PDB file of C-alpha atoms (C1' of nucleotides) in Angstrom:
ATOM      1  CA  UNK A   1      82.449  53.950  76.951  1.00 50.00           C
ATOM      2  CA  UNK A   2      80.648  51.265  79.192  1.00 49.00           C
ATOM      3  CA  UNK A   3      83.101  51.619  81.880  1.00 53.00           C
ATOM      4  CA  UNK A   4      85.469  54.666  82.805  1.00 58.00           C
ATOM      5  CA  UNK A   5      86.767  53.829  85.957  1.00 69.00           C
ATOM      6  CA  UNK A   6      90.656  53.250  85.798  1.00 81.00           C
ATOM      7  CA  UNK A   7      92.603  51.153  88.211  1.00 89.00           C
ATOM      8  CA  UNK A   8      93.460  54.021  90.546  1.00 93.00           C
ATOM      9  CA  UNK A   9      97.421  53.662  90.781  1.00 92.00           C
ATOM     10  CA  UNK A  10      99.417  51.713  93.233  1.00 92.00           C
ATOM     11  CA  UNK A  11      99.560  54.603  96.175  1.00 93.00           C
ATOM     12  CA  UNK A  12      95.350  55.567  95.630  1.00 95.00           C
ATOM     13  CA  UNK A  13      95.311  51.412  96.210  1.00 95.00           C
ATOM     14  CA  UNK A  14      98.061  51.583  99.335  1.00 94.00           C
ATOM     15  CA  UNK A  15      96.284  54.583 100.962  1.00 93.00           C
ATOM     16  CA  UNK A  16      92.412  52.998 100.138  1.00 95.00           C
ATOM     17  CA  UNK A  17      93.511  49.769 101.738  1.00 96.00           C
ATOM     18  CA  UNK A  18      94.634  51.574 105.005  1.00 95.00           C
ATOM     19  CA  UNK A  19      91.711  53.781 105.343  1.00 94.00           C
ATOM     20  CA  UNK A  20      89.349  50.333 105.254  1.00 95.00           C
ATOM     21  CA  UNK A  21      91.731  48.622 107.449  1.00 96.00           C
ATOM     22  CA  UNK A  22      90.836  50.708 110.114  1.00 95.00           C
ATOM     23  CA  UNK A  23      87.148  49.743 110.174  1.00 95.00           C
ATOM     24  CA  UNK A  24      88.265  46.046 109.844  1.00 95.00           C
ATOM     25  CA  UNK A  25      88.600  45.555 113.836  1.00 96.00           C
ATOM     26  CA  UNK A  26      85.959  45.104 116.266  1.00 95.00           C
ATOM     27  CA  UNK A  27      87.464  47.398 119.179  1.00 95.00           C
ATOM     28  CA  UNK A  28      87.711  50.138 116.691  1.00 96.00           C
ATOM     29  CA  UNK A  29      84.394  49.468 114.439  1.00 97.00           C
ATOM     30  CA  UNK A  30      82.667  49.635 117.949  1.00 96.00           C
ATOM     31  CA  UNK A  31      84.741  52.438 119.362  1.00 97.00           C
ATOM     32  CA  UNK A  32      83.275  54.027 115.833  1.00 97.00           C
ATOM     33  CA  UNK A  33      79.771  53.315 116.550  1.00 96.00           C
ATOM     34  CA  UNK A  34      79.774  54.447 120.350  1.00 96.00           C
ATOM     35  CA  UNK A  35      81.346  58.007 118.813  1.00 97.00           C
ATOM     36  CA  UNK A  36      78.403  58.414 116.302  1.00 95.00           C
ATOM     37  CA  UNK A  37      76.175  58.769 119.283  1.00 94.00           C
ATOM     38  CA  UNK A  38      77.750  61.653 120.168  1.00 95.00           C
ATOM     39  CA  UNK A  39      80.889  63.060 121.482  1.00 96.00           C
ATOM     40  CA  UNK A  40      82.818  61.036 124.463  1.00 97.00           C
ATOM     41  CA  UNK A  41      85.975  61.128 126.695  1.00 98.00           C
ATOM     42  CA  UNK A  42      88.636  58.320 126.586  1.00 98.00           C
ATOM     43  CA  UNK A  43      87.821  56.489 129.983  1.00 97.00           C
ATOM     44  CA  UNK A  44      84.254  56.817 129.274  1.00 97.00           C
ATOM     45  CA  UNK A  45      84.456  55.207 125.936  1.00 97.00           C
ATOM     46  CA  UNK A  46      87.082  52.530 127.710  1.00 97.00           C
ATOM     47  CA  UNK A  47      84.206  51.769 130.426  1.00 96.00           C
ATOM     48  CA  UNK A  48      81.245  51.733 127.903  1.00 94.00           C
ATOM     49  CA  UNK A  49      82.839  49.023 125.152  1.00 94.00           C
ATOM     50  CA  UNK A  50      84.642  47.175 128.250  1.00 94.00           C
ATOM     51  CA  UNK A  51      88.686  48.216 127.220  1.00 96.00           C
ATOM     52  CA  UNK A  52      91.366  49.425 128.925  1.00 97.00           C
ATOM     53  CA  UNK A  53      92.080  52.993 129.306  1.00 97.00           C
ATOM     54  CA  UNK A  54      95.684  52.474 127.330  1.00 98.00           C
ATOM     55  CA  UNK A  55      93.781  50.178 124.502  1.00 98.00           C
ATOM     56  CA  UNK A  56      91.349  52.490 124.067  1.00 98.00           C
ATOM     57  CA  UNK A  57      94.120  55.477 123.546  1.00 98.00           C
ATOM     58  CA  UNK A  58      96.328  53.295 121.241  1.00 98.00           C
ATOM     59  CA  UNK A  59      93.195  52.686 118.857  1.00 98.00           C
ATOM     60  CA  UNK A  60      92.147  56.273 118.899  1.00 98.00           C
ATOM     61  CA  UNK A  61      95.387  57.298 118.132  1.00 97.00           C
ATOM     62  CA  UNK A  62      95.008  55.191 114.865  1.00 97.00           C
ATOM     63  CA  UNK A  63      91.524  56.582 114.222  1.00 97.00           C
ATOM     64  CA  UNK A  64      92.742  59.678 114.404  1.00 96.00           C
ATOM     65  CA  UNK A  65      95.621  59.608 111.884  1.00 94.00           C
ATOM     66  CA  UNK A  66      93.357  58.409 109.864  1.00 93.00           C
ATOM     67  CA  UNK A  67      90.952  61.248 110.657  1.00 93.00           C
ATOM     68  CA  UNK A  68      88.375  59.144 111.400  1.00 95.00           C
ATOM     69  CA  UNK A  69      87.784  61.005 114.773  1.00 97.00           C
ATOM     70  CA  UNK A  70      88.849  64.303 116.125  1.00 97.00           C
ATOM     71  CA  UNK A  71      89.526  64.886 119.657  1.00 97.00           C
ATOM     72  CA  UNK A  72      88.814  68.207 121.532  1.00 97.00           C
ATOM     73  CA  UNK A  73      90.538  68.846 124.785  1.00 97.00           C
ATOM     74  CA  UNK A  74      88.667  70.521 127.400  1.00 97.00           C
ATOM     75  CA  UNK A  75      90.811  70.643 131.211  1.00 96.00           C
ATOM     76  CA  UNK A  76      92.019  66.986 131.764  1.00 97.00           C
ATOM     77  CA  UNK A  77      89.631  65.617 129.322  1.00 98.00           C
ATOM     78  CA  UNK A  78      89.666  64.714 126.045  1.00 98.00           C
ATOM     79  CA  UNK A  79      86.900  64.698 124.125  1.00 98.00           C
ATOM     80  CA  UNK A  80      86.532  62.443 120.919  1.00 98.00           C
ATOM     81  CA  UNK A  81      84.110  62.420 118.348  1.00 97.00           C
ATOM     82  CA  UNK A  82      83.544  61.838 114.855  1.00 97.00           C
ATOM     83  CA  UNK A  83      85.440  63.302 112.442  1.00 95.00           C
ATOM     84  CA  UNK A  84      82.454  64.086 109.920  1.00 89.00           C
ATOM     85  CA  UNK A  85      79.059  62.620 108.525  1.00 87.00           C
ATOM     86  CA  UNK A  86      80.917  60.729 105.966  1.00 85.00           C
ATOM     87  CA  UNK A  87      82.309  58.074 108.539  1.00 91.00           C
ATOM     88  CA  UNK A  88      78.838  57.637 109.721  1.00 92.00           C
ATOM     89  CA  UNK A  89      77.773  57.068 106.091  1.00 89.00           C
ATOM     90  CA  UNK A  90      80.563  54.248 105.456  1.00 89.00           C
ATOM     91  CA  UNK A  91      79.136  52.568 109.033  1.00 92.00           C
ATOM     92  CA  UNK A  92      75.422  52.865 107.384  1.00 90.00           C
ATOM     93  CA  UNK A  93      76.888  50.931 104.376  1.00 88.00           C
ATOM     94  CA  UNK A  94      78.513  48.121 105.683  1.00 90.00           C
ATOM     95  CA  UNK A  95      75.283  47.163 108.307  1.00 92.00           C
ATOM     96  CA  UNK A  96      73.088  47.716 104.947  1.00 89.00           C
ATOM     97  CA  UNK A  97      75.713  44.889 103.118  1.00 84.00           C
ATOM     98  CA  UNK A  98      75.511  42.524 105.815  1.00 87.00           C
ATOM     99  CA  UNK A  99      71.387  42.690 106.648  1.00 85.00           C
ATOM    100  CA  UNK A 100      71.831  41.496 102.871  1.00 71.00           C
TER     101      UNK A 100
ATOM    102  CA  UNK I   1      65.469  62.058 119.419  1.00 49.00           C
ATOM    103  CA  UNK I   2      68.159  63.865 118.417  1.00 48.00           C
ATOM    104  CA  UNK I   3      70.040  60.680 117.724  1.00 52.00           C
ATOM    105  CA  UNK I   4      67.640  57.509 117.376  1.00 58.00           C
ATOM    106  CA  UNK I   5      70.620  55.035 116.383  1.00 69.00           C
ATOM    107  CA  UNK I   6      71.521  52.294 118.824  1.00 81.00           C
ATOM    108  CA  UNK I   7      74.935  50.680 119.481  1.00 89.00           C
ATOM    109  CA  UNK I   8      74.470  47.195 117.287  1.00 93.00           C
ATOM    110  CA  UNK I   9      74.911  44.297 119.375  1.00 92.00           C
ATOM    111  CA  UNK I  10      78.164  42.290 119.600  1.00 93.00           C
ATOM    112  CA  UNK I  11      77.278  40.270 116.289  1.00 93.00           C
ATOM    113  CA  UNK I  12      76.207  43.054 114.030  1.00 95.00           C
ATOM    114  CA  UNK I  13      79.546  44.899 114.986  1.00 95.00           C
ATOM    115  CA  UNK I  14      81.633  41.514 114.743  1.00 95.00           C
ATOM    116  CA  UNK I  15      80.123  40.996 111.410  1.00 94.00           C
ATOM    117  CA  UNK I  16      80.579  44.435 110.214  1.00 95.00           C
ATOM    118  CA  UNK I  17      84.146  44.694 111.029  1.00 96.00           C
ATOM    119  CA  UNK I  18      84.709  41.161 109.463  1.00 95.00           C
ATOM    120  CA  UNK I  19      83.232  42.636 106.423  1.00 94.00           C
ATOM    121  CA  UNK I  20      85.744  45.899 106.240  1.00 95.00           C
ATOM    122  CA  UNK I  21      88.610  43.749 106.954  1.00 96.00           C
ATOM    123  CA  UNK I  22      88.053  42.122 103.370  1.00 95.00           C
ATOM    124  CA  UNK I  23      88.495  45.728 102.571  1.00 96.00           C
ATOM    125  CA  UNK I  24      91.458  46.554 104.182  1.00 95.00           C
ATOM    126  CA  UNK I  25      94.204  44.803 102.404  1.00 96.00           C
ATOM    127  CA  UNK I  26      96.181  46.257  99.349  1.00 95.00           C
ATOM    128  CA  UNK I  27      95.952  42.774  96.983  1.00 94.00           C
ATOM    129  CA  UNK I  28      92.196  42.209  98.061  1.00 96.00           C
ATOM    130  CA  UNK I  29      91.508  46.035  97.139  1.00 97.00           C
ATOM    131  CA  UNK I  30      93.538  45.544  94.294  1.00 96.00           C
ATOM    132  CA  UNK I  31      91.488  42.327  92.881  1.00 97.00           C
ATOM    133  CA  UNK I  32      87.936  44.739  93.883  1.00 97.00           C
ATOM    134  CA  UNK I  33      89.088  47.457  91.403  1.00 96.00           C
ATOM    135  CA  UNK I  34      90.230  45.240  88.878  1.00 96.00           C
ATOM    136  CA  UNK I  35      87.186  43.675  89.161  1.00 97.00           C
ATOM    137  CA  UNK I  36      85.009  46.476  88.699  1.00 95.00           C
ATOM    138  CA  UNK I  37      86.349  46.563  85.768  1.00 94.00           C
ATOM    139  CA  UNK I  38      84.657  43.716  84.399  1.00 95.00           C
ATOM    140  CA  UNK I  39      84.579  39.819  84.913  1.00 96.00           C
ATOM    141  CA  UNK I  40      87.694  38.097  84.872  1.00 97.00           C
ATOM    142  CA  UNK I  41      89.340  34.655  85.094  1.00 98.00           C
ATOM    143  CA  UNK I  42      91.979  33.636  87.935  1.00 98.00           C
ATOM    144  CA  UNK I  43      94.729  33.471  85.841  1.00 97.00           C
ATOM    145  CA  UNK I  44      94.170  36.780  84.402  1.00 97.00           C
ATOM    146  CA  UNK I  45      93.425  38.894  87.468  1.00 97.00           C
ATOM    147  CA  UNK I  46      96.934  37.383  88.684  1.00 97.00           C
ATOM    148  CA  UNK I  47      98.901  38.730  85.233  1.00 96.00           C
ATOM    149  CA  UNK I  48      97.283  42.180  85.902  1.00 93.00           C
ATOM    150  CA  UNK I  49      97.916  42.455  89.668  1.00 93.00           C
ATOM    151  CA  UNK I  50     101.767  40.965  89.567  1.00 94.00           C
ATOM    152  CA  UNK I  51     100.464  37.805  91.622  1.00 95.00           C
ATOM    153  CA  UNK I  52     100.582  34.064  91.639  1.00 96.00           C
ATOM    154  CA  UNK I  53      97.535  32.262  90.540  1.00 97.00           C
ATOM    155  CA  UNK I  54      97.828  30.118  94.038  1.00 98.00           C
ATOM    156  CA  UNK I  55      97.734  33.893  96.182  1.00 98.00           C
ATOM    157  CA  UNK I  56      94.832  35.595  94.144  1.00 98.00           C
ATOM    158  CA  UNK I  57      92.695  32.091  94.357  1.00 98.00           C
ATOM    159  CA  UNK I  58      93.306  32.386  97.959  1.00 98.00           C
ATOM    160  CA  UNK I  59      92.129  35.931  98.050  1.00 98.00           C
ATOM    161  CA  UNK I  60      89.308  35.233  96.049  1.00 98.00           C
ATOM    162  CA  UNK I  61      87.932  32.679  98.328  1.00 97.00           C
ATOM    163  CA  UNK I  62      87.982  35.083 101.131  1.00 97.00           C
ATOM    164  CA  UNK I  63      86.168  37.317  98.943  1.00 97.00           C
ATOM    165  CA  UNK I  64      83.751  35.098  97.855  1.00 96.00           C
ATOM    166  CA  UNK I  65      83.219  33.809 101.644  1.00 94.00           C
ATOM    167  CA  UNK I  66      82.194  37.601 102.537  1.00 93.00           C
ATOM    168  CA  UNK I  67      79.839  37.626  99.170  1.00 93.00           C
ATOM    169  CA  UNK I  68      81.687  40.381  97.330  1.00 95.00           C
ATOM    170  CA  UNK I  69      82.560  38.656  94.207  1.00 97.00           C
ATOM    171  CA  UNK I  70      80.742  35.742  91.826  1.00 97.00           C
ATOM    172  CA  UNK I  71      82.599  32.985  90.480  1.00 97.00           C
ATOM    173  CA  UNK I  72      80.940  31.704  86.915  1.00 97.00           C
ATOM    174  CA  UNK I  73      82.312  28.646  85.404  1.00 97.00           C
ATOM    175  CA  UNK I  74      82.706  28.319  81.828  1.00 97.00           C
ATOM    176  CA  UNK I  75      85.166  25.183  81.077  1.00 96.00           C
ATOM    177  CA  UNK I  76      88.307  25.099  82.326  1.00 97.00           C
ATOM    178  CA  UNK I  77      88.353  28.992  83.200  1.00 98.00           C
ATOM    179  CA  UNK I  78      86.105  30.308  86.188  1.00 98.00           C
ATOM    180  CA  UNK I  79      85.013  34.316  85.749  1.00 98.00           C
ATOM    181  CA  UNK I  80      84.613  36.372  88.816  1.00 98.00           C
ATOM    182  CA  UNK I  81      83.104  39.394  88.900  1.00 97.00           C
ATOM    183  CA  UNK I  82      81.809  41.942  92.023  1.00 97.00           C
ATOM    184  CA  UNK I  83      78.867  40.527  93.490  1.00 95.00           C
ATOM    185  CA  UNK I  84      76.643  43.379  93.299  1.00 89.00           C
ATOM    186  CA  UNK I  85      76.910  47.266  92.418  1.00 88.00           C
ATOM    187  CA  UNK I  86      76.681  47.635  96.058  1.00 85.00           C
ATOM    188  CA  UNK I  87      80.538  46.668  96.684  1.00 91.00           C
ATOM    189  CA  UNK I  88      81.927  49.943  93.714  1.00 92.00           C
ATOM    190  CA  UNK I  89      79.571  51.988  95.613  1.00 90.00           C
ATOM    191  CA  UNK I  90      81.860  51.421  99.056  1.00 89.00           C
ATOM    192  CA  UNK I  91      84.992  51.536  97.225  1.00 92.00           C
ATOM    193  CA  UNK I  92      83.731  54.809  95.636  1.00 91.00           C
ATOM    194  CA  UNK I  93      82.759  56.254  99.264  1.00 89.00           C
ATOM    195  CA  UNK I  94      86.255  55.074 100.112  1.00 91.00           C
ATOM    196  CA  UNK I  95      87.922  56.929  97.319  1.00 92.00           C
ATOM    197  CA  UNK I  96      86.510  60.331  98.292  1.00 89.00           C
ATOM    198  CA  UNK I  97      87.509  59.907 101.702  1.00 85.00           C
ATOM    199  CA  UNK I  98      90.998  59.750 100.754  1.00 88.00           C
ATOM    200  CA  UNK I  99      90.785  62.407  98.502  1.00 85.00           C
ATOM    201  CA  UNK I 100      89.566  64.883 101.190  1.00 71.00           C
TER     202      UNK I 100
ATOM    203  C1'  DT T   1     105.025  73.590 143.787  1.00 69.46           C
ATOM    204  C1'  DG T   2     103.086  69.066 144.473  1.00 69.46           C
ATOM    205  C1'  DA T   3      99.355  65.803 144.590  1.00 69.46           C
ATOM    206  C1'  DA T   4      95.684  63.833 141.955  1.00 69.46           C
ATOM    207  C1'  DC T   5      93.677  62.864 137.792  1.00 69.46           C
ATOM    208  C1'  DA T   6      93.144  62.030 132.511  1.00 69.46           C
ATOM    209  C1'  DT T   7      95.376  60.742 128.606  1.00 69.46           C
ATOM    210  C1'  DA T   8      99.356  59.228 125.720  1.00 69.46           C
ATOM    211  C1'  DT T   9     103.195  56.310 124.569  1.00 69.46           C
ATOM    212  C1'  DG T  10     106.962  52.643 124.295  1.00 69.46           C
ATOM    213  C1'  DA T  11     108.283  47.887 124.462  1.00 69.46           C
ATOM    214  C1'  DA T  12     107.059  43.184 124.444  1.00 69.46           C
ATOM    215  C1'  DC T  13     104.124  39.296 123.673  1.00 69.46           C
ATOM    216  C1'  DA T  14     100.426  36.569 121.562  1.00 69.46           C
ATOM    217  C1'  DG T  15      97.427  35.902 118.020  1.00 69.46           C
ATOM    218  C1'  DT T  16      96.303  36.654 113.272  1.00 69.46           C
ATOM    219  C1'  DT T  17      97.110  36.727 108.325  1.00 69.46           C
ATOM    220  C1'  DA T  18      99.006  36.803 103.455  1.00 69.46           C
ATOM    221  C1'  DT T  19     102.115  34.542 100.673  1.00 69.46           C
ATOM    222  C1'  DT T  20     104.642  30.544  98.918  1.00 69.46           C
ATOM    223  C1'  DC T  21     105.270  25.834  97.551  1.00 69.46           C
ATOM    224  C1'  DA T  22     103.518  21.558  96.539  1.00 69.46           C
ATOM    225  C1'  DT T  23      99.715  19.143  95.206  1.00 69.46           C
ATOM    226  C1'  DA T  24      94.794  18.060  94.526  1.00 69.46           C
ATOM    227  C1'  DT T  25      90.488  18.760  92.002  1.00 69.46           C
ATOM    228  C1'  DG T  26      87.948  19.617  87.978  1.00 69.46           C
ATOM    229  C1'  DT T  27      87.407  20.225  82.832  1.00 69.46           C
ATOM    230  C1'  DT T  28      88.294  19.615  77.824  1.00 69.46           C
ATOM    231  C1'  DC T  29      89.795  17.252  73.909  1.00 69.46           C
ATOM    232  C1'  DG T  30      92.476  13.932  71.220  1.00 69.46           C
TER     233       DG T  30
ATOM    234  C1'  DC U   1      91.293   6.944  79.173  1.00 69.46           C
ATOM    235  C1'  DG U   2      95.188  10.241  79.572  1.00 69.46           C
ATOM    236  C1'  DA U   3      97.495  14.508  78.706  1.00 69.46           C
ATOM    237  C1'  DA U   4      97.120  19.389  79.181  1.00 69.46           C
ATOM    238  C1'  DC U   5      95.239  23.178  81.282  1.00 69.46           C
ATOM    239  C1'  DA U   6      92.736  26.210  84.926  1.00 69.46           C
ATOM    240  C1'  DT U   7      91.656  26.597  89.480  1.00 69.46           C
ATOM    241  C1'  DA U   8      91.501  25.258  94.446  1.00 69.46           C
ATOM    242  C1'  DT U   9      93.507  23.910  98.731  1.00 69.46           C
ATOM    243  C1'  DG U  10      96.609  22.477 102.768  1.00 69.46           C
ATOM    244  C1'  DA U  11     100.658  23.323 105.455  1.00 69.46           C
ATOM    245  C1'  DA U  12     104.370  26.228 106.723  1.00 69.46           C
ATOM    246  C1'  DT U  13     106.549  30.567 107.298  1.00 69.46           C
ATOM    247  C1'  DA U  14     107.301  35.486 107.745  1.00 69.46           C
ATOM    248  C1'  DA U  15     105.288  39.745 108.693  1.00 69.46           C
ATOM    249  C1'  DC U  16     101.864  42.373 110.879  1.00 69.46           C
ATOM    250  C1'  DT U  17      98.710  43.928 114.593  1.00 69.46           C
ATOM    251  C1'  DG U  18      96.173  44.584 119.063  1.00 69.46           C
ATOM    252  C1'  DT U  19      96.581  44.243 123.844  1.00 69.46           C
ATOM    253  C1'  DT U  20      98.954  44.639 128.196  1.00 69.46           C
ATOM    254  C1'  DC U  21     102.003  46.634 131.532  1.00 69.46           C
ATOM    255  C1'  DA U  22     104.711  50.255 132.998  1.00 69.46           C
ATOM    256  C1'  DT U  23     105.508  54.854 132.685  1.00 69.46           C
ATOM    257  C1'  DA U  24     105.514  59.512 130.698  1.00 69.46           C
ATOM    258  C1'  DT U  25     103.080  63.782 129.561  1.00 69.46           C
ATOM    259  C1'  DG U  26      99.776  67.207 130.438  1.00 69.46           C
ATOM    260  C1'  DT U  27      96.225  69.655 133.349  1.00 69.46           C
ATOM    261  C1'  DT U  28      93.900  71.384 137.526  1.00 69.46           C
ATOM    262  C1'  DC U  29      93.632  72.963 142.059  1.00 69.46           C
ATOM    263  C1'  DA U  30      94.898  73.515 146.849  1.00 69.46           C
TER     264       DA U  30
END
DNA sequence: TGAACATATGAACAGTTATTCATATGTTCG
DNA sequence: CGAACATATGAATAACTGTTCATATGTTCA
């Protein structure tokens, strides 16, 4: 009884390894962090972490599908922001890990 | 004050992305959960994950690198293990993410 | 409706990365 | 020492991924 964690089968593994893939870039780790401070519109976000418009739209897209962030339209804009307090949670965890 | 975090500078967020991306691959998430399981040697992990010795050593340099796992020499045979209870906790956060 | 604006998307290219194969290093034991 | 075994590493290749450029979609307002 020491341990009762299973290896979690091959498609908990597959869909695990996508979900950290997304925080393993630097556009989309800092796209992340720029959300958590609150919500933002794409060209905004684009000017603030120095991307293209298009860039910035491509990575949300992925952020998204991996509801990661949730976009509210309002007019023209759109409106992104994080999806829940979890994702800011998983940021806090990773900056703990690498301040040792 | 109603949101006191700061954007981390370009470093913080390089390292921090650097340090999901270790994450974010199905063999190198594979080798984490195996791992959690216990210490094991190369040539073990590699049986149990369907990979060649020369592939999980590679993979377990990387992880090593990014100080996630512990190699322990006895003989012949080196034992790896997670480097600290810190790395289950993020696959655990990880898990419940994906399960809703 | 049409012009102006904000965002989304498709295709292509460049850079990155995981695996394989061959081989090197390190360890034990006769 | 030398054979046998476990692990590590370098180079090459194939597959993947993020950005750019051009353009499409969607929205507002005159």
């Amino acid at each position: 009884m020491e341990n009762m964690v299973r290896l979690p089968d091959d498609e908990t593994l597959a869909k695990l390894s996508e979900f950290y893939k997304v925080f393993g870039d630097y556009t989309r780790v800092k796209l992340l962090c720029q959300l958590r401070q609150g919500e933002m519109c794409v060209q905004d976000i684009a000017d603030s972490i120095g991307m293209t418009q298009s860039a910035v739209s491509h990575q949300l897209r992925i952020l998204k599908g991996m509801a990661l962030v949730a976009g509210r339209r309002d007019g023209k804009t759109v409106f992104y922001s994080l999806a829940d307090d979890h994702i800011a949670g998983i940021l806090d965890m990773g900056l703990e890990h690498i301040n040792e």
